[in-house]
Amino acid sequence: MHNVDLQTDFTDPEYRHALDHVDVEYSPDSLFEGMTFNTKEEVQHVLNAYHIKKGLYYRVEKSSPTLIVARCVNSTCDWRCRAAFITKSQKWELRKLSGEHSCSSPIITQDHVNLGYVYISKSILPLVESDPSISIPTIIAHIKSAEGYTISYRKAWMAKQKAIEDLHGNWEQSYHDLPKLLSAMSGFLNGFVVEKQTRPLYNQQGEMVHHYVQFHRVFWTFKPCIDGFKYCKPIVQVDGTFLYGKYKGTLLVAVAQDGNNKIFPIAFAIVEGETAEAWFFFLHYLKRHVCPQDGLCLISDRHESIKNAYARQGSGWTPENSVHVFCIRHIAQNFMRHFKNTERKKLIINMGMYLASLITLICFTIFQHY
Ligand SMILES: [Zn+2]
Protein backbone atom coordinates (compact mmCIF):
# COMPACT_ATOMS: atom_id res chain seq x y z
CA MET A 1 0.00 0.00 0.00
CA HIS A 2 2.78 2.39 0.91
CA ASN A 3 5.08 4.10 -1.48
CA VAL A 4 8.70 3.05 -1.09
CA ASP A 5 9.57 6.72 -0.62
CA LEU A 6 8.11 6.49 2.86
CA GLN A 7 11.42 5.25 4.12
CA THR A 8 12.49 6.24 7.54
CA ASP A 9 16.13 6.03 8.30
CA PHE A 10 17.03 5.64 11.92
CA THR A 11 20.72 5.06 11.46
CA ASP A 12 22.06 7.19 8.65
CA PRO A 13 23.70 10.32 10.08
CA GLU A 14 23.98 11.82 6.60
CA TYR A 15 21.58 14.68 6.49
CA ARG A 16 20.82 16.39 3.22
CA HIS A 17 19.17 19.56 4.31
CA ALA A 18 16.41 20.57 1.98
CA LEU A 19 17.12 24.22 2.52
CA ASP A 20 20.11 24.46 0.20
CA HIS A 21 18.48 27.20 -1.80
CA VAL A 22 20.32 30.18 -3.19
CA ASP A 23 19.95 33.63 -1.79
CA VAL A 24 20.27 35.63 -4.98
CA GLU A 25 18.29 38.78 -4.78
CA TYR A 26 19.74 40.87 -7.55
CA SER A 27 18.94 40.82 -11.25
CA PRO A 28 21.97 42.41 -12.91
CA ASP A 29 21.91 45.00 -15.65
CA SER A 30 25.15 43.68 -17.01
CA LEU A 31 27.25 40.55 -17.04
CA PHE A 32 31.04 40.74 -17.06
CA GLU A 33 33.99 38.40 -17.22
CA GLY A 34 35.34 37.55 -13.81
CA MET A 35 31.91 37.79 -12.16
CA THR A 36 31.78 35.19 -9.36
CA PHE A 37 29.02 33.06 -7.92
CA ASN A 38 28.75 30.68 -5.00
CA THR A 39 26.88 27.90 -6.76
CA LYS A 40 25.89 26.68 -10.20
CA GLU A 41 22.29 27.43 -9.34
CA GLU A 42 23.29 31.02 -8.71
CA VAL A 43 24.91 31.29 -12.16
CA GLN A 44 21.69 30.04 -13.76
CA HIS A 45 19.60 32.38 -11.66
CA VAL A 46 21.63 35.42 -12.70
CA LEU A 47 21.61 34.43 -16.38
CA ASN A 48 17.84 33.97 -16.17
CA ALA A 49 17.30 37.27 -14.39
CA TYR A 50 19.45 39.13 -16.93
CA HIS A 51 17.61 37.67 -19.90
CA ILE A 52 14.14 38.02 -18.46
CA LYS A 53 14.84 41.67 -17.71
CA LYS A 54 16.14 42.37 -21.19
CA GLY A 55 13.46 40.36 -22.95
CA LEU A 56 16.14 38.16 -24.53
CA TYR A 57 16.48 34.40 -24.71
CA TYR A 58 19.39 32.06 -24.14
CA ARG A 59 19.78 28.34 -24.07
CA VAL A 60 22.25 26.13 -22.26
CA GLU A 61 24.50 24.38 -24.73
CA LYS A 62 26.60 22.42 -22.25
CA SER A 63 26.04 21.74 -18.60
CA SER A 64 28.16 19.67 -16.24
CA PRO A 65 28.85 19.81 -12.50
CA THR A 66 31.72 22.22 -13.24
CA LEU A 67 30.73 23.98 -16.46
CA ILE A 68 27.92 25.91 -18.11
CA VAL A 69 28.05 27.05 -21.72
CA ALA A 70 25.19 29.24 -22.87
CA ARG A 71 24.36 30.96 -26.15
CA CYS A 72 21.67 33.11 -27.65
CA VAL A 73 18.73 31.18 -29.07
CA ASN A 74 18.99 33.33 -32.16
CA SER A 75 21.48 31.70 -34.55
CA THR A 76 22.37 35.05 -36.15
CA CYS A 77 23.38 36.53 -32.79
CA ASP A 78 26.86 35.77 -31.44
CA TRP A 79 26.26 36.20 -27.71
CA ARG A 80 28.09 33.38 -25.88
CA CYS A 81 28.86 32.79 -22.25
CA ARG A 82 30.96 30.29 -20.37
CA ALA A 83 31.01 29.84 -16.60
CA ALA A 84 33.15 27.33 -14.76
CA PHE A 85 33.78 26.13 -11.23
CA ILE A 86 37.24 27.19 -10.08
CA THR A 87 38.75 24.66 -7.71
CA LYS A 88 41.20 27.12 -6.18
CA SER A 89 38.61 29.68 -5.11
CA GLN A 90 35.80 27.13 -4.74
CA LYS A 91 33.61 29.56 -6.65
CA TRP A 92 31.91 29.71 -10.00
CA GLU A 93 33.27 32.32 -12.38
CA LEU A 94 32.09 33.88 -15.61
CA ARG A 95 35.14 33.02 -17.68
CA LYS A 96 34.16 34.09 -21.14
CA LEU A 97 31.59 36.46 -22.44
CA SER A 98 31.70 37.14 -26.14
CA GLY A 99 29.54 39.18 -28.42
CA GLU A 100 26.67 41.44 -27.59
CA HIS A 101 23.09 40.41 -28.11
CA SER A 102 22.58 41.93 -31.54
CA CYS A 103 19.10 40.49 -31.62
CA SER A 104 16.63 43.02 -30.38
CA SER A 105 14.11 40.20 -30.40
CA PRO A 106 10.79 41.69 -29.48
CA ILE A 107 8.81 39.61 -27.06
CA ILE A 108 6.29 37.74 -29.10
CA THR A 109 5.21 35.23 -26.50
CA GLN A 110 3.39 35.92 -23.24
CA ASP A 111 5.77 33.66 -21.35
CA HIS A 112 9.57 33.66 -21.25
CA VAL A 113 11.51 30.43 -21.75
CA ASN A 114 14.15 31.40 -19.21
CA LEU A 115 11.48 32.17 -16.64
CA GLY A 116 11.59 28.66 -15.23
CA TYR A 117 9.80 27.34 -12.18
CA VAL A 118 13.00 27.29 -10.08
CA TYR A 119 13.52 30.98 -10.82
CA ILE A 120 9.88 31.74 -10.02
CA SER A 121 10.03 29.72 -6.80
CA LYS A 122 12.71 32.08 -5.47
CA SER A 123 10.68 35.11 -6.41
CA ILE A 124 7.57 33.82 -4.59
CA LEU A 125 9.36 32.37 -1.54
CA PRO A 126 8.31 35.19 0.84
CA LEU A 127 4.72 35.01 -0.44
CA VAL A 128 4.49 31.26 0.11
CA GLU A 129 6.15 31.63 3.50
CA SER A 130 3.54 34.10 4.73
CA ASP A 131 0.64 32.26 3.11
CA PRO A 132 1.23 28.58 2.27
CA SER A 133 -2.28 28.33 0.84
CA ILE A 134 -1.65 31.13 -1.67
CA SER A 135 -3.60 30.45 -4.87
CA ILE A 136 -1.99 29.72 -8.22
CA PRO A 137 -3.77 32.68 -9.92
CA THR A 138 -2.27 34.98 -7.25
CA ILE A 139 1.18 33.63 -8.09
CA ILE A 140 0.57 34.16 -11.81
CA ALA A 141 -0.56 37.74 -11.11
CA HIS A 142 2.50 38.37 -8.93
CA ILE A 143 4.90 37.19 -11.67
CA LYS A 144 3.00 39.29 -14.22
CA SER A 145 3.58 42.42 -12.16
CA ALA A 146 7.14 41.54 -11.10
CA GLU A 147 8.52 40.23 -14.38
CA GLY A 148 5.99 41.28 -16.99
CA TYR A 149 5.17 37.78 -18.21
CA THR A 150 2.10 35.61 -17.91
CA ILE A 151 3.29 32.17 -16.90
CA SER A 152 1.31 28.97 -17.28
CA TYR A 153 -0.74 27.47 -14.45
CA ARG A 154 1.51 24.40 -14.49
CA LYS A 155 4.69 26.44 -14.12
CA ALA A 156 3.19 28.47 -11.26
CA TRP A 157 2.07 25.27 -9.54
CA MET A 158 5.52 23.70 -9.84
CA ALA A 159 7.14 26.89 -8.54
CA LYS A 160 4.85 26.82 -5.51
CA GLN A 161 5.71 23.17 -4.77
CA LYS A 162 9.42 24.02 -5.04
CA ALA A 163 9.02 27.01 -2.71
CA ILE A 164 7.16 24.87 -0.14
CA GLU A 165 9.91 22.27 -0.41
CA ASP A 166 12.62 24.91 0.09
CA LEU A 167 10.82 26.30 3.11
CA HIS A 168 9.65 23.16 4.84
CA GLY A 169 11.71 20.33 3.35
CA ASN A 170 10.44 17.67 1.01
CA TRP A 171 8.19 14.69 1.68
CA GLU A 172 11.01 12.18 1.85
CA GLN A 173 12.93 14.36 4.29
CA SER A 174 9.83 14.82 6.42
CA TYR A 175 9.35 11.06 6.75
CA HIS A 176 13.06 10.79 7.42
CA ASP A 177 12.77 13.35 10.25
CA LEU A 178 9.66 11.78 11.77
CA PRO A 179 11.42 9.50 14.28
CA LYS A 180 13.59 12.39 15.48
CA LEU A 181 10.57 14.69 15.83
CA LEU A 182 8.59 12.08 17.71
CA SER A 183 11.44 11.30 20.07
CA ALA A 184 11.93 15.03 20.67
CA MET A 185 8.25 15.29 21.54
CA SER A 186 8.53 12.30 23.87
CA GLY A 187 11.49 13.99 25.54
CA PHE A 188 9.99 17.43 25.95
CA LEU A 189 6.23 16.90 26.15
CA ASN A 190 5.51 15.36 29.50
CA GLY A 191 3.25 12.33 29.14
CA PHE A 192 3.27 12.29 25.35
CA VAL A 193 2.77 8.74 24.09
CA VAL A 194 3.89 7.45 20.72
CA GLU A 195 3.91 3.93 19.32
CA LYS A 196 5.41 3.44 15.90
CA GLN A 197 5.66 0.45 13.64
CA THR A 198 8.09 0.08 10.79
CA ARG A 199 8.73 -2.70 8.36
CA PRO A 200 11.69 -3.85 6.29
CA LEU A 201 12.43 -1.91 3.14
CA TYR A 202 12.83 -3.77 -0.15
CA ASN A 203 14.33 -2.34 -3.32
CA GLN A 204 12.83 -2.81 -6.77
CA GLN A 205 14.69 -6.11 -7.19
CA GLY A 206 12.96 -7.39 -4.07
CA GLU A 207 16.13 -7.41 -1.98
CA MET A 208 16.02 -6.16 1.57
CA VAL A 209 17.76 -2.83 2.09
CA HIS A 210 19.88 -2.98 5.21
CA HIS A 211 20.00 -0.19 7.81
CA TYR A 212 16.75 1.23 6.47
CA VAL A 213 13.22 0.62 7.57
CA GLN A 214 10.00 1.85 6.15
CA PHE A 215 7.30 3.81 7.91
CA HIS A 216 4.25 1.68 8.57
CA ARG A 217 2.02 2.97 11.35
CA VAL A 218 2.14 5.52 14.12
CA PHE A 219 -0.12 6.00 17.12
CA TRP A 220 0.07 9.03 19.38
CA THR A 221 -1.72 10.81 22.18
CA PHE A 222 -1.07 13.66 24.60
CA LYS A 223 -1.17 13.81 28.36
CA PRO A 224 -4.13 16.25 28.43
CA CYS A 225 -6.09 13.74 26.30
CA ILE A 226 -5.40 10.94 28.74
CA ASP A 227 -6.07 13.08 31.80
CA GLY A 228 -9.17 14.72 30.33
CA PHE A 229 -10.78 11.47 29.31
CA LYS A 230 -11.28 10.56 32.97
CA TYR A 231 -13.77 13.43 33.18
CA CYS A 232 -15.63 12.58 29.97
CA LYS A 233 -18.61 10.29 29.47
CA PRO A 234 -17.51 6.65 29.37
CA ILE A 235 -17.94 6.46 25.62
CA VAL A 236 -15.26 6.29 22.94
CA GLN A 237 -16.08 6.95 19.32
CA VAL A 238 -13.62 5.81 16.66
CA ASP A 239 -13.55 6.48 12.95
CA GLY A 240 -11.10 6.76 10.07
CA THR A 241 -10.69 9.17 7.22
CA PHE A 242 -8.68 8.89 4.00
CA LEU A 243 -5.66 11.07 3.53
CA TYR A 244 -5.46 12.48 0.04
CA GLY A 245 -2.10 14.23 -0.06
CA LYS A 246 0.84 12.91 -2.00
CA TYR A 247 0.88 9.75 0.09
CA LYS A 248 -2.25 7.75 0.77
CA GLY A 249 -3.11 6.36 4.13
CA THR A 250 -5.79 6.72 6.74
CA LEU A 251 -6.05 8.87 9.84
CA LEU A 252 -7.75 7.07 12.71
CA VAL A 253 -9.14 9.17 15.52
CA ALA A 254 -10.78 8.37 18.82
CA VAL A 255 -12.95 10.98 20.49
CA ALA A 256 -14.92 11.18 23.70
CA GLN A 257 -17.61 13.62 24.79
CA ASP A 258 -17.41 15.96 27.72
CA GLY A 259 -20.31 16.92 29.98
CA ASN A 260 -21.42 19.62 27.53
CA ASN A 261 -21.62 17.12 24.64
CA LYS A 262 -18.50 18.62 23.11
CA ILE A 263 -16.11 16.42 21.18
CA PHE A 264 -12.88 15.66 23.03
CA PRO A 265 -10.17 14.01 20.89
CA ILE A 266 -8.19 11.41 22.77
CA ALA A 267 -5.98 9.46 20.35
CA PHE A 268 -4.68 9.50 16.78
CA ALA A 269 -2.99 7.16 14.35
CA ILE A 270 -1.77 7.15 10.77
CA VAL A 271 -2.18 3.72 9.24
CA GLU A 272 -2.20 2.14 5.79
CA GLY A 273 -5.99 1.89 5.62
CA GLU A 274 -8.95 0.52 7.51
CA THR A 275 -7.65 -3.02 7.71
CA ALA A 276 -8.30 -5.33 10.67
CA GLU A 277 -4.56 -5.19 11.45
CA ALA A 278 -4.55 -1.40 11.49
CA TRP A 279 -7.65 -1.22 13.69
CA PHE A 280 -6.15 -3.76 16.05
CA PHE A 281 -3.01 -1.61 16.28
CA PHE A 282 -5.12 1.45 17.10
CA LEU A 283 -7.63 -0.14 19.49
CA HIS A 284 -4.89 -1.98 21.36
CA TYR A 285 -2.86 1.16 22.13
CA LEU A 286 -6.01 3.20 22.72
CA LYS A 287 -7.05 0.77 25.43
CA ARG A 288 -3.58 0.52 26.91
CA HIS A 289 -2.60 4.19 26.99
CA VAL A 290 -5.80 6.22 27.11
CA CYS A 291 -8.75 4.26 28.39
CA PRO A 292 -7.73 1.22 30.44
CA GLN A 293 -10.84 1.60 32.60
CA ASP A 294 -13.71 -0.88 32.43
CA GLY A 295 -17.29 -0.12 31.56
CA LEU A 296 -16.64 1.76 28.35
CA CYS A 297 -18.87 1.95 25.33
CA LEU A 298 -17.01 1.83 22.03
CA ILE A 299 -18.91 3.38 19.12
CA SER A 300 -17.89 2.81 15.51
CA ASP A 301 -19.33 2.27 12.07
CA ARG A 302 -20.17 -1.27 11.01
CA HIS A 303 -16.82 -1.83 9.34
CA GLU A 304 -16.02 -5.55 9.40
CA SER A 305 -12.37 -4.82 10.29
CA ILE A 306 -13.30 -2.91 13.47
CA LYS A 307 -15.57 -5.73 14.67
CA ASN A 308 -12.76 -8.11 13.86
CA ALA A 309 -10.10 -6.11 15.70
CA TYR A 310 -12.34 -5.51 18.72
CA ALA A 311 -13.05 -9.22 19.08
CA ARG A 312 -9.47 -10.34 18.59
CA GLN A 313 -7.58 -11.58 21.61
CA GLY A 314 -5.10 -9.06 22.89
CA SER A 315 -6.97 -5.98 21.72
CA GLY A 316 -7.67 -5.17 25.36
CA TRP A 317 -11.37 -4.81 24.59
CA THR A 318 -13.58 -7.63 25.78
CA PRO A 319 -17.35 -8.02 26.22
CA GLU A 320 -16.59 -8.10 29.94
CA ASN A 321 -14.95 -4.69 30.10
CA SER A 322 -16.84 -2.85 27.35
CA VAL A 323 -19.72 -2.79 24.90
CA HIS A 324 -19.24 -2.30 21.19
CA VAL A 325 -22.10 -0.50 19.47
CA PHE A 326 -22.59 1.01 16.04
CA CYS A 327 -22.95 4.66 15.23
CA ILE A 328 -26.54 5.54 14.43
CA ARG A 329 -25.51 7.93 11.67
CA HIS A 330 -23.90 5.10 9.74
CA ILE A 331 -26.89 2.85 10.32
CA ALA A 332 -29.20 5.62 9.10
CA GLN A 333 -26.99 6.15 6.04
CA ASN A 334 -27.20 2.47 5.19
CA PHE A 335 -30.94 2.62 5.75
CA MET A 336 -31.18 5.51 3.28
CA ARG A 337 -29.19 3.56 0.69
CA HIS A 338 -31.75 0.76 0.85
CA PHE A 339 -35.01 2.57 1.44
CA LYS A 340 -34.40 6.19 0.36
CA ASN A 341 -36.88 7.60 2.83
CA THR A 342 -35.80 10.78 4.64
CA GLU A 343 -38.70 10.78 7.13
CA ARG A 344 -37.96 7.26 8.26
CA LYS A 345 -34.24 8.02 8.39
CA LYS A 346 -35.05 10.74 10.95
CA LEU A 347 -37.12 8.25 12.94
CA ILE A 348 -34.21 5.79 12.90
CA ILE A 349 -31.83 8.47 14.17
CA ASN A 350 -34.24 9.53 16.92
CA MET A 351 -34.71 5.92 17.94
CA GLY A 352 -30.94 5.47 17.97
CA MET A 353 -30.41 8.65 20.00
CA TYR A 354 -32.92 7.42 22.55
CA LEU A 355 -31.20 4.05 22.75
CA ALA A 356 -27.81 5.74 22.92
CA SER A 357 -28.85 7.85 25.90
CA LEU A 358 -30.09 4.69 27.56
CA ILE A 359 -26.82 2.88 26.85
CA THR A 360 -24.81 5.86 28.08
CA LEU A 361 -26.86 5.87 31.23
CA ILE A 362 -26.30 2.14 31.70
CA CYS A 363 -22.57 2.47 30.98
CA PHE A 364 -22.35 5.37 33.38
CA THR A 365 -24.06 3.33 36.08
CA ILE A 366 -21.65 0.44 35.53
CA PHE A 367 -18.74 2.87 35.43
CA GLN A 368 -19.73 4.44 38.73
CA HIS A 369 -19.83 1.01 40.27
CA TYR A 370 -16.08 0.65 39.95
ZN1 LIG B 1 21.09 37.42 -28.90
XYZ file of C-alpha atoms and ligand atoms in Angstrom:
371
model
C 0.000 0.000 0.000
C 2.777 2.392 0.907
C 5.081 4.101 -1.480
C 8.701 3.053 -1.086
C 9.568 6.720 -0.625
C 8.111 6.491 2.859
C 11.419 5.245 4.120
C 12.495 6.242 7.543
C 16.131 6.025 8.302
C 17.034 5.637 11.922
C 20.717 5.060 11.455
C 22.063 7.193 8.646
C 23.705 10.321 10.078
C 23.975 11.823 6.603
C 21.583 14.683 6.487
C 20.821 16.394 3.224
C 19.175 19.556 4.312
C 16.406 20.570 1.979
C 17.123 24.220 2.522
C 20.108 24.464 0.197
C 18.481 27.204 -1.796
C 20.321 30.180 -3.188
C 19.952 33.633 -1.793
C 20.267 35.626 -4.976
C 18.290 38.784 -4.779
C 19.739 40.868 -7.550
C 18.943 40.820 -11.249
C 21.968 42.406 -12.906
C 21.913 45.004 -15.648
C 25.154 43.684 -17.014
C 27.248 40.545 -17.042
C 31.036 40.742 -17.058
C 33.985 38.397 -17.222
C 35.335 37.547 -13.808
C 31.914 37.785 -12.160
C 31.776 35.186 -9.361
C 29.020 33.058 -7.924
C 28.754 30.678 -4.999
C 26.881 27.899 -6.759
C 25.892 26.681 -10.195
C 22.294 27.427 -9.344
C 23.292 31.022 -8.707
C 24.907 31.287 -12.159
C 21.695 30.044 -13.756
C 19.602 32.383 -11.659
C 21.632 35.416 -12.701
C 21.609 34.431 -16.378
C 17.844 33.969 -16.173
C 17.299 37.269 -14.387
C 19.448 39.128 -16.929
C 17.607 37.668 -19.904
C 14.139 38.021 -18.462
C 14.835 41.671 -17.710
C 16.138 42.372 -21.194
C 13.464 40.357 -22.951
C 16.137 38.158 -24.534
C 16.480 34.396 -24.707
C 19.393 32.063 -24.141
C 19.783 28.338 -24.074
C 22.255 26.127 -22.261
C 24.502 24.384 -24.731
C 26.598 22.423 -22.246
C 26.043 21.736 -18.599
C 28.164 19.665 -16.236
C 28.852 19.810 -12.498
C 31.725 22.216 -13.238
C 30.734 23.981 -16.461
C 27.925 25.911 -18.109
C 28.050 27.052 -21.716
C 25.193 29.239 -22.868
C 24.360 30.964 -26.153
C 21.673 33.109 -27.651
C 18.734 31.181 -29.071
C 18.993 33.326 -32.162
C 21.484 31.705 -34.549
C 22.373 35.050 -36.155
C 23.377 36.526 -32.794
C 26.860 35.770 -31.443
C 26.258 36.195 -27.713
C 28.087 33.384 -25.884
C 28.856 32.792 -22.255
C 30.961 30.290 -20.368
C 31.007 29.836 -16.598
C 33.147 27.331 -14.758
C 33.777 26.128 -11.232
C 37.241 27.187 -10.076
C 38.747 24.655 -7.711
C 41.198 27.124 -6.181
C 38.612 29.682 -5.109
C 35.799 27.128 -4.745
C 33.614 29.559 -6.651
C 31.910 29.714 -9.999
C 33.272 32.320 -12.375
C 32.090 33.881 -15.611
C 35.144 33.024 -17.675
C 34.157 34.085 -21.138
C 31.592 36.459 -22.440
C 31.697 37.139 -26.140
C 29.540 39.176 -28.419
C 26.666 41.435 -27.590
C 23.092 40.406 -28.113
C 22.583 41.932 -31.538
C 19.105 40.491 -31.621
C 16.626 43.015 -30.376
C 14.107 40.204 -30.404
C 10.788 41.691 -29.477
C 8.812 39.609 -27.055
C 6.294 37.737 -29.101
C 5.206 35.225 -26.495
C 3.394 35.918 -23.240
C 5.767 33.661 -21.348
C 9.566 33.659 -21.247
C 11.514 30.427 -21.749
C 14.154 31.403 -19.205
C 11.482 32.170 -16.643
C 11.588 28.656 -15.232
C 9.803 27.337 -12.180
C 12.996 27.292 -10.076
C 13.524 30.984 -10.816
C 9.885 31.744 -10.025
C 10.025 29.719 -6.803
C 12.711 32.077 -5.465
C 10.677 35.111 -6.407
C 7.574 33.823 -4.589
C 9.360 32.375 -1.542
C 8.310 35.186 0.838
C 4.717 35.012 -0.436
C 4.490 31.263 0.114
C 6.145 31.626 3.502
C 3.544 34.096 4.734
C 0.637 32.259 3.115
C 1.228 28.583 2.275
C -2.277 28.327 0.839
C -1.645 31.126 -1.670
C -3.603 30.449 -4.865
C -1.989 29.718 -8.225
C -3.774 32.677 -9.923
C -2.274 34.977 -7.254
C 1.183 33.629 -8.086
C 0.571 34.162 -11.813
C -0.556 37.744 -11.113
C 2.499 38.373 -8.934
C 4.898 37.194 -11.672
C 3.003 39.287 -14.215
C 3.583 42.416 -12.158
C 7.141 41.545 -11.097
C 8.515 40.226 -14.382
C 5.992 41.277 -16.990
C 5.166 37.776 -18.213
C 2.101 35.609 -17.911
C 3.290 32.174 -16.904
C 1.310 28.968 -17.285
C -0.737 27.466 -14.454
C 1.512 24.399 -14.494
C 4.689 26.444 -14.119
C 3.193 28.470 -11.263
C 2.069 25.268 -9.539
C 5.520 23.696 -9.838
C 7.136 26.887 -8.536
C 4.849 26.820 -5.514
C 5.713 23.174 -4.768
C 9.417 24.016 -5.041
C 9.019 27.013 -2.706
C 7.163 24.869 -0.144
C 9.913 22.273 -0.406
C 12.625 24.906 0.089
C 10.822 26.304 3.107
C 9.652 23.156 4.840
C 11.711 20.328 3.349
C 10.443 17.666 1.006
C 8.194 14.693 1.676
C 11.013 12.179 1.846
C 12.932 14.364 4.294
C 9.825 14.819 6.420
C 9.354 11.058 6.754
C 13.057 10.788 7.417
C 12.766 13.346 10.248
C 9.661 11.784 11.767
C 11.418 9.497 14.281
C 13.591 12.389 15.481
C 10.568 14.685 15.832
C 8.593 12.075 17.710
C 11.436 11.297 20.074
C 11.933 15.030 20.672
C 8.248 15.286 21.535
C 8.530 12.301 23.869
C 11.488 13.992 25.538
C 9.989 17.428 25.951
C 6.231 16.899 26.153
C 5.514 15.356 29.503
C 3.246 12.331 29.143
C 3.268 12.291 25.348
C 2.773 8.741 24.092
C 3.889 7.450 20.721
C 3.909 3.934 19.319
C 5.405 3.440 15.898
C 5.664 0.453 13.638
C 8.092 0.077 10.794
C 8.733 -2.701 8.357
C 11.689 -3.850 6.287
C 12.434 -1.914 3.141
C 12.833 -3.765 -0.150
C 14.327 -2.344 -3.322
C 12.831 -2.813 -6.774
C 14.687 -6.114 -7.192
C 12.963 -7.391 -4.073
C 16.126 -7.411 -1.976
C 16.020 -6.163 1.567
C 17.760 -2.826 2.086
C 19.877 -2.975 5.213
C 20.001 -0.191 7.810
C 16.749 1.234 6.466
C 13.223 0.615 7.575
C 9.996 1.854 6.148
C 7.297 3.811 7.909
C 4.250 1.676 8.565
C 2.022 2.973 11.351
C 2.143 5.520 14.119
C -0.116 6.005 17.122
C 0.066 9.033 19.380
C -1.722 10.810 22.180
C -1.066 13.660 24.597
C -1.170 13.808 28.360
C -4.129 16.250 28.429
C -6.092 13.742 26.302
C -5.398 10.937 28.740
C -6.067 13.084 31.800
C -9.166 14.723 30.332
C -10.784 11.467 29.314
C -11.280 10.563 32.966
C -13.772 13.428 33.182
C -15.632 12.579 29.968
C -18.611 10.292 29.473
C -17.512 6.651 29.375
C -17.935 6.460 25.625
C -15.261 6.294 22.943
C -16.081 6.947 19.317
C -13.622 5.808 16.660
C -13.552 6.477 12.954
C -11.100 6.760 10.072
C -10.686 9.167 7.215
C -8.681 8.890 4.001
C -5.660 11.075 3.531
C -5.456 12.475 0.040
C -2.099 14.233 -0.057
C 0.841 12.905 -1.998
C 0.880 9.746 0.093
C -2.249 7.754 0.767
C -3.113 6.360 4.129
C -5.792 6.725 6.736
C -6.049 8.868 9.837
C -7.746 7.070 12.714
C -9.141 9.175 15.518
C -10.782 8.374 18.820
C -12.951 10.978 20.486
C -14.922 11.184 23.700
C -17.610 13.616 24.790
C -17.410 15.960 27.718
C -20.311 16.923 29.982
C -21.416 19.622 27.527
C -21.624 17.124 24.637
C -18.498 18.621 23.110
C -16.106 16.423 21.183
C -12.879 15.661 23.030
C -10.165 14.015 20.885
C -8.193 11.410 22.771
C -5.983 9.457 20.350
C -4.681 9.495 16.783
C -2.988 7.158 14.351
C -1.766 7.145 10.775
C -2.175 3.717 9.237
C -2.203 2.145 5.792
C -5.993 1.894 5.620
C -8.954 0.518 7.509
C -7.653 -3.024 7.710
C -8.305 -5.327 10.670
C -4.561 -5.190 11.448
C -4.550 -1.395 11.494
C -7.652 -1.221 13.686
C -6.147 -3.764 16.048
C -3.007 -1.614 16.283
C -5.123 1.449 17.098
C -7.633 -0.141 19.491
C -4.893 -1.981 21.365
C -2.863 1.165 22.133
C -6.010 3.203 22.717
C -7.052 0.774 25.434
C -3.582 0.518 26.906
C -2.597 4.189 26.993
C -5.798 6.218 27.108
C -8.748 4.265 28.392
C -7.733 1.219 30.440
C -10.837 1.596 32.602
C -13.708 -0.882 32.428
C -17.295 -0.117 31.561
C -16.641 1.763 28.353
C -18.872 1.947 25.329
C -17.014 1.829 22.030
C -18.911 3.378 19.123
C -17.888 2.810 15.508
C -19.334 2.268 12.068
C -20.168 -1.270 11.006
C -16.818 -1.826 9.341
C -16.016 -5.547 9.404
C -12.373 -4.824 10.287
C -13.301 -2.913 13.466
C -15.573 -5.730 14.669
C -12.764 -8.113 13.863
C -10.098 -6.106 15.700
C -12.344 -5.514 18.717
C -13.054 -9.219 19.082
C -9.468 -10.340 18.594
C -7.585 -11.585 21.615
C -5.097 -9.056 22.894
C -6.969 -5.979 21.720
C -7.670 -5.168 25.357
C -11.367 -4.806 24.595
C -13.580 -7.627 25.778
C -17.352 -8.024 26.219
C -16.591 -8.099 29.943
C -14.952 -4.694 30.100
C -16.838 -2.852 27.349
C -19.721 -2.786 24.901
C -19.239 -2.298 21.192
C -22.097 -0.496 19.474
C -22.594 1.006 16.045
C -22.948 4.659 15.230
C -26.545 5.544 14.431
C -25.505 7.934 11.670
C -23.902 5.096 9.739
C -26.894 2.851 10.320
C -29.202 5.623 9.095
C -26.993 6.152 6.042
C -27.201 2.466 5.194
C -30.944 2.623 5.754
C -31.178 5.512 3.276
C -29.193 3.556 0.695
C -31.746 0.756 0.855
C -35.014 2.573 1.439
C -34.402 6.190 0.356
C -36.882 7.598 2.833
C -35.802 10.779 4.641
C -38.699 10.781 7.126
C -37.955 7.257 8.263
C -34.240 8.023 8.395
C -35.047 10.743 10.946
C -37.118 8.254 12.940
C -34.211 5.794 12.904
C -31.830 8.472 14.169
C -34.239 9.526 16.919
C -34.711 5.922 17.941
C -30.935 5.470 17.973
C -30.414 8.653 19.998
C -32.922 7.416 22.548
C -31.202 4.050 22.749
C -27.808 5.737 22.922
C -28.848 7.847 25.899
C -30.085 4.686 27.561
C -26.824 2.883 26.846
C -24.812 5.862 28.084
C -26.864 5.867 31.231
C -26.303 2.137 31.703
C -22.571 2.474 30.980
C -22.355 5.368 33.382
C -24.063 3.331 36.077
C -21.650 0.444 35.530
C -18.735 2.865 35.431
C -19.726 4.442 38.734
C -19.834 1.007 40.273
C -16.077 0.649 39.950
Zn 21.090 37.419 -28.904
